[in-house]
Short mmCIF file of C-alpha atoms in Angstrom, two decimals:
data_model
loop_
_atom_site.label_atom_id
_atom_site.label_comp_id
_atom_site.label_asym_id
_atom_site.label_seq_id
_atom_site.Cartn_x
_atom_site.Cartn_y
_atom_site.Cartn_z
CA UNK A 1 90.58 9.29 1.93
CA UNK A 2 94.04 10.85 2.11
CA UNK A 3 95.61 8.36 -0.34
CA UNK A 4 95.17 9.40 -3.96
CA UNK A 5 95.00 6.89 -6.82
CA UNK A 6 97.39 7.51 -9.71
CA UNK A 7 96.09 5.91 -12.92
CA UNK A 8 98.64 5.47 -15.72
CA UNK A 9 97.21 5.56 -19.26
CA UNK A 10 94.19 7.73 -20.14
CA UNK A 11 93.94 7.27 -23.92
CA UNK A 12 92.01 4.01 -23.70
CA UNK A 13 88.85 2.76 -22.01
CA UNK A 14 90.75 0.68 -19.42
CA UNK A 15 92.03 3.86 -17.80
CA UNK A 16 88.58 5.42 -18.09
CA UNK A 17 86.83 2.52 -16.35
CA UNK A 18 89.49 2.50 -13.61
CA UNK A 19 89.00 6.21 -12.95
CA UNK A 20 85.23 5.75 -12.81
CA UNK A 21 85.44 2.73 -10.48
CA UNK A 22 87.54 4.72 -8.02
CA UNK A 23 85.95 8.14 -8.43
CA UNK A 24 82.45 6.83 -7.78
CA UNK A 25 83.72 5.60 -4.42
CA UNK A 26 85.02 9.03 -3.50
CA UNK A 27 88.68 8.34 -4.25
CA UNK A 28 90.75 11.29 -5.51
CA UNK A 29 91.90 10.04 -8.94
CA UNK A 30 94.96 11.32 -10.78
CA UNK A 31 95.06 10.60 -14.51
CA UNK A 32 98.56 10.41 -16.01
CA UNK A 33 99.52 10.23 -19.68
CA UNK A 34 102.33 11.48 -21.91
CA UNK A 35 100.01 13.65 -24.05
CA UNK A 36 96.68 15.40 -23.78
CA UNK A 37 95.77 14.35 -27.34
CA UNK A 38 93.04 11.68 -27.53
CA UNK A 39 93.18 11.12 -23.77
CA UNK A 40 89.42 10.91 -23.41
CA UNK A 41 89.62 9.43 -19.89
CA UNK A 42 90.83 12.88 -18.78
CA UNK A 43 87.33 14.14 -19.61
CA UNK A 44 85.63 11.96 -17.02
CA UNK A 45 84.01 13.94 -14.22
CA UNK A 46 85.63 11.43 -11.86
CA UNK A 47 89.17 12.43 -12.92
CA UNK A 48 90.26 14.78 -10.12
CA UNK A 49 93.70 15.69 -11.54
CA UNK A 50 95.25 15.46 -15.01
CA UNK A 51 99.02 15.18 -15.35
CA UNK A 52 101.22 15.08 -18.45
CA UNK A 53 104.38 13.05 -17.78
CA UNK A 54 107.54 12.47 -19.86
CA UNK A 55 107.02 9.75 -22.48
CA UNK A 56 108.23 6.51 -20.92
CA UNK A 57 109.60 5.21 -24.25
CA UNK A 58 111.75 8.29 -24.92
CA UNK A 59 112.68 9.18 -21.34
CA UNK A 60 112.07 6.36 -18.90
CA UNK A 61 114.25 7.86 -16.19
CA UNK A 62 112.43 11.18 -16.57
CA UNK A 63 109.09 9.38 -16.29
CA UNK A 64 110.13 7.60 -13.08
CA UNK A 65 111.51 10.84 -11.66
CA UNK A 66 108.20 12.56 -12.49
CA UNK A 67 106.24 9.90 -10.60
CA UNK A 68 108.53 10.08 -7.58
CA UNK A 69 108.45 13.88 -7.51
CA UNK A 70 104.64 13.88 -7.56
CA UNK A 71 104.33 11.27 -4.80
CA UNK A 72 106.89 13.02 -2.58
CA UNK A 73 104.63 16.08 -2.44
CA UNK A 74 101.58 14.14 -1.18
CA UNK A 75 100.50 13.77 2.44
CA UNK A 76 100.09 9.99 2.02
CA UNK A 77 101.43 7.41 -0.41
CA UNK A 78 99.26 7.25 -3.56
CA UNK A 79 98.07 3.91 -4.96
CA UNK A 80 99.67 3.31 -8.39
CA UNK A 81 97.54 1.55 -11.03
CA UNK A 82 98.94 0.94 -14.55
CA UNK A 83 96.36 0.45 -17.32
CA UNK A 84 98.63 -0.65 -20.17
CA UNK A 85 101.28 -3.36 -20.53
CA UNK A 86 103.98 -0.80 -21.32
CA UNK A 87 103.38 0.96 -18.02
CA UNK A 88 103.49 -2.40 -16.23
CA UNK A 89 106.90 -3.16 -17.74
CA UNK A 90 108.28 0.20 -16.62
CA UNK A 91 106.90 -0.23 -13.11
CA UNK A 92 108.32 -3.74 -12.90
CA UNK A 93 111.77 -2.50 -13.91
CA UNK A 94 111.67 0.14 -11.13
CA UNK A 95 109.44 -1.65 -8.63
CA UNK A 96 111.71 -1.45 -5.58
CA UNK A 97 112.35 2.29 -5.87
CA UNK A 98 108.72 3.11 -6.72
CA UNK A 99 107.43 1.19 -3.69
CA UNK A 100 109.18 3.76 -1.50
CA UNK A 101 106.77 6.36 -2.90
CA UNK A 102 103.64 4.41 -3.94
CA UNK A 103 101.37 1.64 -2.75
CA UNK A 104 101.74 -1.20 -5.29
CA UNK A 105 100.34 -4.70 -4.70
CA UNK A 106 103.20 -6.67 -6.22
CA UNK A 107 106.26 -7.26 -4.04
CA UNK A 108 108.51 -9.41 -6.26
CA UNK A 109 110.39 -7.39 -8.85
CA UNK A 110 110.37 -9.18 -12.22
CA UNK A 111 107.26 -11.31 -11.65
CA UNK A 112 105.04 -9.05 -13.78
CA UNK A 113 107.47 -9.40 -16.69
CA UNK A 114 107.90 -13.16 -16.27
CA UNK A 115 104.15 -13.72 -16.56
CA UNK A 116 103.76 -11.29 -19.47
CA UNK A 117 106.57 -12.96 -21.41
CA UNK A 118 105.11 -15.85 -23.42
CA UNK A 119 108.25 -17.98 -23.25
CA UNK A 120 108.83 -17.74 -19.49
CA UNK A 121 105.10 -18.09 -18.86
CA UNK A 122 105.02 -21.32 -20.83
CA UNK A 123 107.83 -22.76 -18.69
CA UNK A 124 106.22 -21.66 -15.41
CA UNK A 125 102.88 -23.18 -16.42
CA UNK A 126 104.55 -26.39 -17.52
CA UNK A 127 106.42 -26.68 -14.21
CA UNK A 128 103.10 -26.29 -12.36
CA UNK A 129 101.29 -28.81 -14.54
CA UNK A 130 98.98 -26.31 -16.24
CA UNK A 131 98.42 -27.21 -19.94
CA UNK A 132 99.70 -24.77 -22.55
CA UNK A 133 99.66 -25.14 -26.36
CA UNK A 134 102.52 -27.18 -27.79
CA UNK A 135 105.39 -24.79 -28.42
CA UNK A 136 108.53 -24.76 -30.58
CA UNK A 137 111.33 -22.23 -30.05
CA UNK A 138 112.74 -20.79 -33.25
CA UNK A 139 116.29 -20.52 -31.91
CA UNK A 140 116.67 -24.29 -32.23
CA UNK A 141 118.41 -25.47 -35.40
CA UNK A 142 115.72 -28.00 -36.33
CA UNK A 143 112.72 -25.85 -35.41
CA UNK A 144 111.12 -26.25 -38.85
CA UNK A 145 111.27 -30.03 -38.54
CA UNK A 146 109.85 -29.79 -35.02
CA UNK A 147 106.92 -27.74 -36.30
CA UNK A 148 106.27 -30.37 -38.98
CA UNK A 149 106.39 -33.16 -36.41
CA UNK A 150 104.84 -31.63 -33.26
CA UNK A 151 102.59 -28.75 -34.29
CA UNK A 152 101.83 -28.90 -38.03
CA UNK A 153 100.03 -26.25 -40.08
CA UNK A 154 98.29 -23.90 -39.75
CA UNK A 155 99.98 -22.60 -36.61
CA UNK A 156 100.73 -19.27 -34.95
CA UNK A 157 103.90 -17.26 -34.46
CA UNK A 158 103.61 -15.42 -31.13
CA UNK A 159 105.90 -12.76 -29.66
CA UNK A 160 107.54 -13.30 -26.30
CA UNK A 161 107.10 -9.54 -25.69
CA UNK A 162 103.53 -8.70 -26.75
CA UNK A 163 103.56 -4.89 -26.25
CA UNK A 164 106.59 -4.40 -28.51
CA UNK A 165 105.16 -6.75 -31.16
CA UNK A 166 101.75 -5.04 -31.22
CA UNK A 167 103.41 -1.62 -31.42
CA UNK A 168 105.36 -2.76 -34.48
CA UNK A 169 102.86 -4.92 -36.38
CA UNK A 170 99.46 -3.73 -35.03
CA UNK A 171 98.43 -7.33 -34.39
CA UNK A 172 98.98 -9.87 -31.60
CA UNK A 173 100.56 -12.63 -33.72
CA UNK A 174 101.09 -14.09 -37.19
CA UNK A 175 98.98 -17.02 -38.41
CA UNK A 176 100.88 -19.11 -40.96
CA UNK A 177 99.63 -21.84 -43.29
CA UNK A 178 102.87 -23.45 -44.45
CA UNK A 179 106.63 -23.60 -43.95
CA UNK A 180 107.41 -20.64 -46.24
CA UNK A 181 104.94 -18.40 -44.44
CA UNK A 182 106.49 -19.50 -41.15
CA UNK A 183 109.99 -18.61 -42.33
CA UNK A 184 108.75 -15.24 -43.59
CA UNK A 185 106.95 -14.46 -40.32
CA UNK A 186 109.95 -15.37 -38.18
CA UNK A 187 112.14 -13.28 -40.49
CA UNK A 188 109.88 -10.23 -40.10
CA UNK A 189 109.95 -10.53 -36.32
CA UNK A 190 113.72 -10.95 -36.14
CA UNK A 191 114.24 -8.03 -38.54
CA UNK A 192 112.33 -5.91 -36.03
CA UNK A 193 114.51 -7.23 -33.20
CA UNK A 194 111.67 -9.26 -31.65
CA UNK A 195 111.78 -12.83 -30.35
CA UNK A 196 108.95 -15.21 -31.21
CA UNK A 197 107.77 -18.75 -30.55
CA UNK A 198 105.61 -21.10 -32.64
CA UNK A 199 102.47 -22.67 -31.12
CA UNK A 200 99.73 -25.09 -32.05
CA UNK A 201 96.31 -23.58 -32.66
CA UNK A 202 93.87 -25.03 -30.12
CA UNK A 203 90.70 -26.06 -32.01
CA UNK A 204 87.51 -24.15 -31.29
CA UNK A 205 85.69 -20.96 -32.28
CA UNK A 206 86.27 -17.70 -30.42
CA UNK A 207 83.56 -18.56 -27.90
CA UNK A 208 85.92 -21.26 -26.62
CA UNK A 209 88.02 -18.46 -25.07
CA UNK A 210 87.53 -18.03 -21.32
CA UNK A 211 89.09 -15.95 -18.56
CA UNK A 212 89.75 -16.27 -14.85
CA UNK A 213 89.88 -12.80 -13.32
CA UNK A 214 91.14 -12.63 -9.76
CA UNK A 215 92.52 -10.43 -7.00
CA UNK A 216 95.24 -11.88 -4.76
CA UNK A 217 95.80 -10.19 -1.41
CA UNK A 218 99.12 -9.41 0.27
CA UNK A 219 99.23 -12.95 1.63
CA UNK A 220 99.03 -14.21 -1.96
CA UNK A 221 95.55 -15.72 -1.53
CA UNK A 222 92.67 -15.33 -4.00
CA UNK A 223 90.05 -13.14 -2.31
CA UNK A 224 87.91 -11.97 -5.25
CA UNK A 225 87.28 -13.71 -8.54
CA UNK A 226 85.06 -14.09 -11.57
CA UNK A 227 85.10 -16.09 -14.80
CA UNK A 228 84.02 -14.96 -18.26
CA UNK A 229 83.50 -16.27 -21.79
CA UNK A 230 84.49 -14.43 -24.93
CA UNK A 231 81.95 -14.27 -27.74
CA UNK A 232 83.76 -12.03 -30.20
CA UNK A 233 87.20 -10.47 -30.43
CA UNK A 234 88.97 -8.06 -32.74
CA UNK A 235 90.89 -8.78 -34.86
CA UNK A 236 88.70 -11.87 -35.23
CA UNK A 237 90.07 -15.21 -33.96
CA UNK A 238 93.25 -13.75 -32.47
CA UNK A 239 92.40 -10.42 -30.89
CA UNK A 240 91.17 -8.55 -27.83
CA UNK A 241 87.74 -8.83 -26.22
CA UNK A 242 85.02 -6.74 -27.84
CA UNK A 243 81.97 -8.79 -26.77
CA UNK A 244 82.53 -10.89 -23.65
CA UNK A 245 80.06 -12.21 -21.10
CA UNK A 246 80.32 -13.10 -17.43
CA UNK A 247 79.99 -16.89 -17.22
CA UNK A 248 80.42 -18.98 -14.09
CA UNK A 249 82.95 -21.75 -14.85
CA UNK A 250 84.18 -23.24 -11.55
CA UNK A 251 86.82 -25.40 -13.28
CA UNK A 252 88.74 -22.23 -14.12
CA UNK A 253 88.99 -21.36 -10.43
CA UNK A 254 90.35 -24.85 -9.78
CA UNK A 255 93.14 -24.20 -12.30
CA UNK A 256 93.70 -20.48 -11.86
CA UNK A 257 93.64 -19.98 -8.09
CA UNK A 258 96.37 -22.56 -7.32
CA UNK A 259 98.46 -21.21 -10.20
CA UNK A 260 98.45 -17.62 -8.89
CA UNK A 261 99.02 -18.72 -5.31
CA UNK A 262 101.96 -20.96 -6.25
CA UNK A 263 103.72 -18.21 -8.24
CA UNK A 264 103.15 -15.76 -5.38
CA UNK A 265 101.22 -13.18 -7.36
CA UNK A 266 99.70 -10.23 -5.52
CA UNK A 267 97.10 -7.84 -6.90
CA UNK A 268 94.79 -8.27 -9.88
CA UNK A 269 95.54 -10.54 -12.84
CA UNK A 270 93.67 -12.43 -15.53
CA UNK A 271 94.41 -15.81 -17.08
CA UNK A 272 93.11 -16.31 -20.60
CA UNK A 273 92.24 -19.90 -21.46
CA UNK A 274 91.09 -21.69 -24.58
CA UNK A 275 88.92 -24.78 -24.26
CA UNK A 276 89.88 -27.46 -26.77
CA UNK A 277 86.75 -28.15 -28.82
CA UNK A 278 87.81 -31.77 -29.27
CA UNK A 279 89.07 -32.77 -25.80
CA UNK A 280 87.52 -30.19 -23.45
CA UNK A 281 90.93 -29.38 -21.98
CA UNK A 282 91.50 -25.78 -20.86
CA UNK A 283 94.83 -24.45 -22.17
CA UNK A 284 96.49 -21.41 -20.61
CA UNK A 285 97.04 -18.90 -23.43
CA UNK A 286 98.30 -15.74 -21.72
CA UNK A 287 98.13 -13.66 -18.56
CA UNK A 288 97.21 -9.99 -18.17
CA UNK A 289 98.80 -8.53 -15.05
CA UNK A 290 96.92 -5.22 -15.08
CA UNK A 291 93.29 -4.07 -15.15
CA UNK A 292 91.67 -5.91 -18.03
CA UNK A 293 89.78 -4.72 -21.13
CA UNK A 294 86.38 -5.64 -19.76
CA UNK A 295 86.81 -4.08 -16.33
CA UNK A 296 83.37 -2.47 -16.77
CA UNK A 297 81.84 -5.97 -16.97
CA UNK A 298 83.63 -7.19 -13.85
CA UNK A 299 82.46 -4.08 -12.00
CA UNK A 300 78.86 -4.35 -13.17
CA UNK A 301 78.81 -8.03 -12.23
CA UNK A 302 79.76 -7.08 -8.68
CA UNK A 303 83.57 -6.80 -8.31
CA UNK A 304 85.11 -3.31 -8.33
CA UNK A 305 88.72 -4.41 -8.86
CA UNK A 306 90.37 -0.95 -8.75
CA UNK A 307 88.57 -0.15 -5.48
CA UNK A 308 89.33 -3.62 -4.06
CA UNK A 309 92.99 -2.89 -4.80
CA UNK A 310 92.79 0.57 -3.28
CA UNK A 311 91.06 -0.58 -0.10
CA UNK A 312 93.50 -3.39 0.62
CA UNK A 313 96.60 -1.31 -0.02
CA UNK A 314 95.31 1.53 2.18
CA UNK A 315 94.72 -0.85 5.08
CA UNK A 316 90.94 -1.34 4.95
CA UNK A 317 90.33 -4.43 2.77
CA UNK A 318 86.90 -5.37 1.46
CA UNK A 319 85.53 -8.81 2.40
CA UNK A 320 86.22 -11.69 -0.04
CA UNK A 321 83.71 -12.13 -2.83
CA UNK A 322 83.16 -14.16 -6.00
CA UNK A 323 80.58 -14.19 -8.79
CA UNK A 324 79.29 -17.77 -8.58
CA UNK A 325 76.24 -17.50 -10.81
CA UNK A 326 75.48 -16.38 -14.37
CA UNK A 327 74.45 -12.73 -14.55
CA UNK A 328 73.95 -12.60 -18.36
CA UNK A 329 75.84 -9.30 -18.51
CA UNK A 330 78.19 -8.70 -21.45
CA UNK A 331 81.01 -6.25 -22.03
CA UNK A 332 80.59 -4.35 -25.32
CA UNK A 333 83.19 -2.28 -27.13
CA UNK A 334 80.76 -1.30 -29.88
CA UNK A 335 83.21 0.36 -32.26
CA UNK A 336 85.55 -2.61 -32.67
CA UNK A 337 82.73 -5.14 -32.30
CA UNK A 338 81.09 -3.73 -35.43
CA UNK A 339 84.38 -4.26 -37.26
CA UNK A 340 84.60 -7.77 -35.83
CA UNK A 341 81.01 -8.61 -36.83
CA UNK A 342 81.80 -7.59 -40.40
CA UNK A 343 84.74 -10.01 -40.36
CA UNK A 344 82.77 -12.90 -38.84
CA UNK A 345 79.94 -12.47 -41.36
CA UNK A 346 82.33 -12.15 -44.29
CA UNK A 347 84.14 -15.37 -43.33
CA UNK A 348 80.81 -17.10 -42.54
CA UNK A 349 81.91 -17.89 -38.98
CA UNK A 350 78.69 -16.30 -37.71
CA UNK A 351 75.28 -15.64 -39.19
CA UNK A 352 73.35 -12.39 -38.96
CA UNK A 353 70.77 -14.13 -36.76
CA UNK A 354 73.43 -15.30 -34.30
CA UNK A 355 74.84 -11.79 -34.07
CA UNK A 356 71.43 -10.18 -33.64
CA UNK A 357 70.37 -12.56 -30.85
CA UNK A 358 73.66 -12.03 -29.00
CA UNK A 359 73.12 -8.26 -28.92
CA UNK A 360 69.97 -8.60 -26.81
CA UNK A 361 71.97 -9.19 -23.62
CA UNK A 362 72.37 -6.59 -20.84
CA UNK A 363 75.47 -4.49 -21.55
CA UNK A 364 78.44 -3.12 -19.67
CA UNK A 365 79.64 -0.50 -22.15
CA UNK A 366 83.33 0.16 -22.64
CA UNK A 367 83.01 3.96 -22.90
CA UNK A 368 79.40 5.14 -22.77
CA UNK A 369 77.94 6.11 -19.38
CA UNK A 370 74.69 8.00 -18.74
CA UNK A 371 76.19 9.53 -15.59
CA UNK A 372 79.53 10.42 -17.23
CA UNK A 373 78.90 11.02 -20.97
CA UNK A 374 81.69 13.47 -21.84
CA UNK A 375 84.42 10.84 -22.52
CA UNK A 376 82.14 9.17 -25.07
CA UNK A 377 81.71 12.37 -27.07
CA UNK A 378 85.47 12.99 -26.88
CA UNK A 379 86.01 9.46 -28.24
CA UNK A 380 83.59 10.11 -31.12
CA UNK A 381 85.44 13.34 -31.99
CA UNK A 382 88.70 11.40 -31.97
CA UNK A 383 87.28 8.82 -34.39
CA UNK A 384 85.92 11.55 -36.67
CA UNK A 385 89.37 13.13 -36.79
CA UNK A 386 91.03 9.83 -37.67
CA UNK A 387 88.60 9.09 -40.49
CA UNK A 388 88.86 12.64 -41.80
CA UNK A 389 92.64 12.26 -42.05
CA UNK A 390 92.28 8.97 -43.92
CA UNK A 391 89.76 10.35 -46.40
CA UNK A 392 91.96 13.39 -47.12
CA UNK A 393 94.94 11.25 -48.14
#
């Protein structure tokens, strides 16, 4: 395999699982990050090269130049795989020039960003007839009255640009219970230079969250797909997957496949849905346009998304495949799931018995691997260091 795979982002388990998925298939993997501190994916035995690049936030042009310089020295175009939203945004902004040096599935510059942006995504979904939560834009003079009339309280204040919001507030959104809290939340976001929208909360516990995970080939057709159901997330109620199971839900294919094909998406993406507990309607919540948190689950269930991407882009695509049965495998990010469980028990959303029974399922671990244990121990050392700093303050 003369084409290398360049994996952007090695300080999180998404990059680690991507490196493992490719390395186990004999692909030469190149891990890239802006620091060697806490980059535990670098410690995987499947990481063939480790590169420290300029920090994309401080020197975006230097980062792009670094990528181009590396690719220009290779005998064949590397496959470029971003494992964080910030890397996706940078690639999208420079897509046309990077495609001269790298194999990248997407061909339309700006489409990644349009689907990541909550406001433009809501309009695209609406135009295609896919339900989204009722939304009010705060730049309208009577937005408070609209919230009273259309959405009511409690409701959520969501950023249009999630990566920037999470970097600032360390959470995905604000939940507000009344008009004053809404005004305060919008004020905080605007003070940070961030745009937000207000949305209705779709009724239902966290296990009403579902995903449609799919790969679209260069003809824009869905060739590989799987559906999943969240059981727990962190922070609880409005967070990222920490305990999610593969679950065959054909209705999500019926919604998700036409959506991706109509917008012309190419490569891997994930639609996150919430099923209304009262009506049964699936509402599109957001889209991830890069390898997802529970990539280890998708792989263990039978779809190696990074390798599917690699094979198609290097001219030797794998045959179409879908997971059309329940495997009873769950993704488990144990560290944050323990924090989530504490929150669910404290708020009486779950009982100890419910938690205990759920943990008996077969696991796809986020970090631990019997065949590649070193990243896990590096992660544990990182956690010890963080807690030591906190206790010394």
